[in-house]
Coordinates of C-alpha atoms in Angstrom, one line a residue:
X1 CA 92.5 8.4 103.5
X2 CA 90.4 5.5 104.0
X3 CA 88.2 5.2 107.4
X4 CA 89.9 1.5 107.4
X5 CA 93.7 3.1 106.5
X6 CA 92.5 6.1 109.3
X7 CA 91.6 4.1 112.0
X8 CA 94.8 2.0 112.0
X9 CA 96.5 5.3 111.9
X10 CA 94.9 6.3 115.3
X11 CA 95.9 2.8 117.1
X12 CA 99.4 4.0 115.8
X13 CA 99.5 7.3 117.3
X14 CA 97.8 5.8 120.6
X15 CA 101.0 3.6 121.2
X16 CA 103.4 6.7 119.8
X17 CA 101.7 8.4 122.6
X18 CA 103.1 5.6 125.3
X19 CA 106.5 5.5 123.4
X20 CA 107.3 9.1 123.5
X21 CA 108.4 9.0 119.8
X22 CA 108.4 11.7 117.2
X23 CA 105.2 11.6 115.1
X24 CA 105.7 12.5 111.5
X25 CA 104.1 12.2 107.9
X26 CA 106.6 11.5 105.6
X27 CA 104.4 12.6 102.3
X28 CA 103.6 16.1 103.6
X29 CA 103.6 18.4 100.8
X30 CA 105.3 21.9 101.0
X31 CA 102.7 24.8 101.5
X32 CA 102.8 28.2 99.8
X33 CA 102.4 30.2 102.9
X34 CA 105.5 31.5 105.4
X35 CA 107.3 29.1 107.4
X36 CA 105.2 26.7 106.0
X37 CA 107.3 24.9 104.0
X38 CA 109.0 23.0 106.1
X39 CA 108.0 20.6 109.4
X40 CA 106.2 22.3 112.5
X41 CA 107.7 21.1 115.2
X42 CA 106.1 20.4 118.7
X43 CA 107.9 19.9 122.0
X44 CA 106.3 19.0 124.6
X45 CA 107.9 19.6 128.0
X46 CA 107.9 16.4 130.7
X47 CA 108.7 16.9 134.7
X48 CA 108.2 14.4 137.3
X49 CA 104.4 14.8 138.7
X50 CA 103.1 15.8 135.3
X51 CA 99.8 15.2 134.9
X52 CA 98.9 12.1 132.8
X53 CA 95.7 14.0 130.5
X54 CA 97.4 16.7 130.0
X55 CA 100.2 15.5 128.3
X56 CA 98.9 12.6 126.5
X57 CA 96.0 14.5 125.1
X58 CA 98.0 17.4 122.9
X59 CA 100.4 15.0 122.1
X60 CA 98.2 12.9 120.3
X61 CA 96.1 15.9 118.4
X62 CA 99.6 17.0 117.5
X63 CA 100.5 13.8 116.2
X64 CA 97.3 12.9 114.2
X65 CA 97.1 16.5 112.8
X66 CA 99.6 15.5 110.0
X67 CA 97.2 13.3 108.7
X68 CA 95.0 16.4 108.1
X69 CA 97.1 18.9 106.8
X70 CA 99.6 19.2 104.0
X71 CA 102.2 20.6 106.8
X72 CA 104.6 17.7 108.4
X73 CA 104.3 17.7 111.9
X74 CA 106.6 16.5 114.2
X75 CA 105.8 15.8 118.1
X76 CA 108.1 14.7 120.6
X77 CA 108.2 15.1 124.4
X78 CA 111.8 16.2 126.0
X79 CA 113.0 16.8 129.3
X80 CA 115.7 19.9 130.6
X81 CA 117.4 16.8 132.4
X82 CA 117.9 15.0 128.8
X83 CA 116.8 11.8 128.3
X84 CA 115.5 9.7 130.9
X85 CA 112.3 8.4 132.7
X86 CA 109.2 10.8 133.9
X87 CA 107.1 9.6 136.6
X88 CA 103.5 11.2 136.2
X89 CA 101.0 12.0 138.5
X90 CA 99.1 8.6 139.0
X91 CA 102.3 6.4 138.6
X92 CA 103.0 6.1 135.0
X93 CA 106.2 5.8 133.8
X94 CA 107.2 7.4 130.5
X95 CA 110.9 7.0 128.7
X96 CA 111.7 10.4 127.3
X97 CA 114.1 10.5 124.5
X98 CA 115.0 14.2 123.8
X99 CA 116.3 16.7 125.6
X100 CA 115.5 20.5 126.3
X101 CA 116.1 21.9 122.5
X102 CA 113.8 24.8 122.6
X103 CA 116.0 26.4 119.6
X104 CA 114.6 23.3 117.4
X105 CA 110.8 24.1 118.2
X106 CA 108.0 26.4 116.7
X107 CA 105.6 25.3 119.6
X108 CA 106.5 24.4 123.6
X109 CA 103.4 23.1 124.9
X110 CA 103.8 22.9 129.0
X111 CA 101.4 20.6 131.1
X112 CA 100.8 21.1 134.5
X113 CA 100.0 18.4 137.7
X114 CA 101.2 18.9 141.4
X115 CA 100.1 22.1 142.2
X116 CA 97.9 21.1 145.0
X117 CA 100.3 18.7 146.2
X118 CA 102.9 21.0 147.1
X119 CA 104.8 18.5 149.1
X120 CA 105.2 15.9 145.5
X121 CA 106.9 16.0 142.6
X122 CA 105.5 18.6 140.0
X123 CA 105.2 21.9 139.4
X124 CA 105.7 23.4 142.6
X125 CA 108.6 21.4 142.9
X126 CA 109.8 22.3 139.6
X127 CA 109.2 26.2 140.6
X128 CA 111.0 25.6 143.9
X129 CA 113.7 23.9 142.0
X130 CA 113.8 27.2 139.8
X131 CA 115.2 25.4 136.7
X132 CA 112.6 24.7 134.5
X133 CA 111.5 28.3 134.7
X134 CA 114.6 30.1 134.0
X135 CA 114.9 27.5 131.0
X136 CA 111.2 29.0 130.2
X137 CA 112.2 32.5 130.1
X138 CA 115.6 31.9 128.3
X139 CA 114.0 30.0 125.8
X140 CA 111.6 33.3 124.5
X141 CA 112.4 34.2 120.9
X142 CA 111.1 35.3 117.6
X143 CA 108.6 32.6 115.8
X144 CA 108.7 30.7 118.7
X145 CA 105.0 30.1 120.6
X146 CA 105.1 29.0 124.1
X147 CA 101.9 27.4 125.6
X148 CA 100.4 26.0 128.3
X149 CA 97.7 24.2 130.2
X150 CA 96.3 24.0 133.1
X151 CA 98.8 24.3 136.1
X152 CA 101.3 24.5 133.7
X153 CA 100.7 28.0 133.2
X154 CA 102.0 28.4 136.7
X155 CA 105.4 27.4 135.3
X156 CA 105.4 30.3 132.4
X157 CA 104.4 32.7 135.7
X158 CA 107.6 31.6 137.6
X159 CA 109.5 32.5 134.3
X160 CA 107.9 36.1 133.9
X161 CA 106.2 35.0 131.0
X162 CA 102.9 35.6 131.3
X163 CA 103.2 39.3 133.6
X164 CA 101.0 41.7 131.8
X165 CA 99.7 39.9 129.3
X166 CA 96.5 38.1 129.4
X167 CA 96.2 34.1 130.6
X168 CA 94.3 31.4 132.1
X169 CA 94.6 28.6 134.0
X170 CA 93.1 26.0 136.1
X171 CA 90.6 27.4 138.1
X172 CA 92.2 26.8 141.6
X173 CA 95.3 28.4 140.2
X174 CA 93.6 31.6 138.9
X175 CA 93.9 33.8 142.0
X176 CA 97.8 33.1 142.0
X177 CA 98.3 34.0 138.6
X178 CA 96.8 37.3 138.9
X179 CA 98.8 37.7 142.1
X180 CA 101.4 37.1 140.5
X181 CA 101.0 40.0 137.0
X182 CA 98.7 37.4 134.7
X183 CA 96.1 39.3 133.1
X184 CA 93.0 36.8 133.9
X185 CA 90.8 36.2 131.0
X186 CA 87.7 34.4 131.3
X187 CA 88.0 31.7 128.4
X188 CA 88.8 28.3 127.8
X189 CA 91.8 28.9 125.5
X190 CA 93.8 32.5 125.7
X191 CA 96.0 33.3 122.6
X192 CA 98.2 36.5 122.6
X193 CA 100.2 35.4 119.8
X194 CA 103.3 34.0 120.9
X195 CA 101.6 33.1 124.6
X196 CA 98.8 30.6 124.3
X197 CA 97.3 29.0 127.5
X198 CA 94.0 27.0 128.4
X199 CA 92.4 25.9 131.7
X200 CA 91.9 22.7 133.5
X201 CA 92.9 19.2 132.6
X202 CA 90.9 18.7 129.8
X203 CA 91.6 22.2 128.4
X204 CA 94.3 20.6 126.6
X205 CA 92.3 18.9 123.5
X206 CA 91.2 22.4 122.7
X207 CA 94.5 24.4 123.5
X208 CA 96.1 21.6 120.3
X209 CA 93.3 21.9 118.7
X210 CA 92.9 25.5 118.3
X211 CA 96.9 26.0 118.2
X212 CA 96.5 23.0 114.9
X213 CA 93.3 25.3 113.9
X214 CA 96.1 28.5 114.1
X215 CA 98.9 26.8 112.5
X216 CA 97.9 24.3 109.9
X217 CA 93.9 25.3 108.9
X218 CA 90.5 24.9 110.1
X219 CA 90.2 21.6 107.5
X220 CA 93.1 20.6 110.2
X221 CA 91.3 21.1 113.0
X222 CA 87.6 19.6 111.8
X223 CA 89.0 16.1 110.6
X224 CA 91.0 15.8 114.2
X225 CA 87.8 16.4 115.3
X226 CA 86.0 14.4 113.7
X227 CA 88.6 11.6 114.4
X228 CA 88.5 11.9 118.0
X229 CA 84.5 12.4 118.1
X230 CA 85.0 15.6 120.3
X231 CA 84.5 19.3 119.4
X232 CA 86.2 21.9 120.7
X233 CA 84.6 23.2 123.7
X234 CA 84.5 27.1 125.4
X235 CA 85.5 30.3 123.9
X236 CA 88.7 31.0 122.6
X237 CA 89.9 34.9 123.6
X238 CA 92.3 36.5 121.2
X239 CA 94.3 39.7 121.0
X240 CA 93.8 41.7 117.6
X241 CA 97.5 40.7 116.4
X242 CA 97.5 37.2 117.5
X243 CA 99.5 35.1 114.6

């Protein structure tokens, strides 16, 4: 790919990123390795009070990563309430078109926002409200990867996801999750195999990027890179049988 034909790709994905549609690239070729030959397929998962970065910025490393790999990718953002509007943090207003379909997904990536604002919409709302985490923990199966970011990871907690196994989070949420069973790691991105999470805000360019490093190959992960004139930042702690 041309940098012309690239750039005018990027411009695309910034507007899929406003649209909430589902990124693909139709020409992906199938790869020899397990479940590799057909589309990886990204959810991630929208509340009232989310905040803006961290939803926007995996989304779009998710949805240029296609043009770096021989994988298809395909990215969409869903709701548990089904289709509807999502009104984040600082005001903006985002149409989601899909519906809680965990069953359909290899990856749930979970953003975080409201947690120091008990009294608004986010995720203390959404743990008071009890439904987003019990769709969490019901959604845990084989070959699926749930992961989060920043105060997001509060959200696995209220599920029983993350008890005894070992997590991070944004740093004002770190005493809760240990309170709460986490096993607090000291790293930017934590990957136990099927439980991924990353810290603050920003934590969630390198919690895609390493998960597009993990799933689709380091060539992946250096052209996004490359792309977005950002490296990967912090250490990345993982268990001996990570995937």
């Amino acid at each position: 790919m041309n940098r012309r034909t690239l750039l005018h790709a990027t411009t695309a994905l910034g507007a899929a990123t406003l649209t909430a549609g589902t990124a693909t690239r139709a020409d992906a070729a199938a790869a020899a390795a397990p479940r590799r030959d057909r589309p990886l397929r990204v959810h991630v998962v929208m509340f009232d009070g989310v905040e803006e970065l961290d939803f926007t910025a995996p989304y779009e490393v998710f949805a240029a990563s296609g043009y770096f790999a021989d994988r298809e990718v395909r990215v969409r953002y869903v709701t548990l309430d089904g289709p509807r509007t999502v009104k984040a943090a600082y005001g903006t207003r985002l149409r989601v078109d899909h519906g809680w379909a965990p069953e359909d997904a290899d990856l749930l990536v979970v953003p975080g926002g409201g947690y120091a604002r008990r009294e608004d919409p986010g995720v203390w709302a959404e743990i008071r409200r009890g439904s987003l985490p019990r769709a969490l923990a019901a959604a845990a199966r084989p070959d699926l990867t749930v992961s989060a970011l920043c105060t997001g990871v509060m959200l696995l907690s209220a599920a029983g996801l993350t008890t005894g196994r070992p997590c991070t989070t944004h740093h004002r949420a770190r005493a809760d999750l240990e309170r709460q069973g986490g096993v607090l790691k000291n790293a930017r991105v934590v990957d136990d195999g099927d439980l991924v999470t990353a810290g603050g805000v920003t934590s969630g360019l390198d919690l895609a990027l390493w998960l597009v490093r993990r799933e689709l190959g380091a060539d992946a992960a250096v052209g996004l890179e490359e792309m977005l004139e950002y490296e990967a930042r912090g250490t990345v702690w993982t268990a001996r049988n990570s995937r």
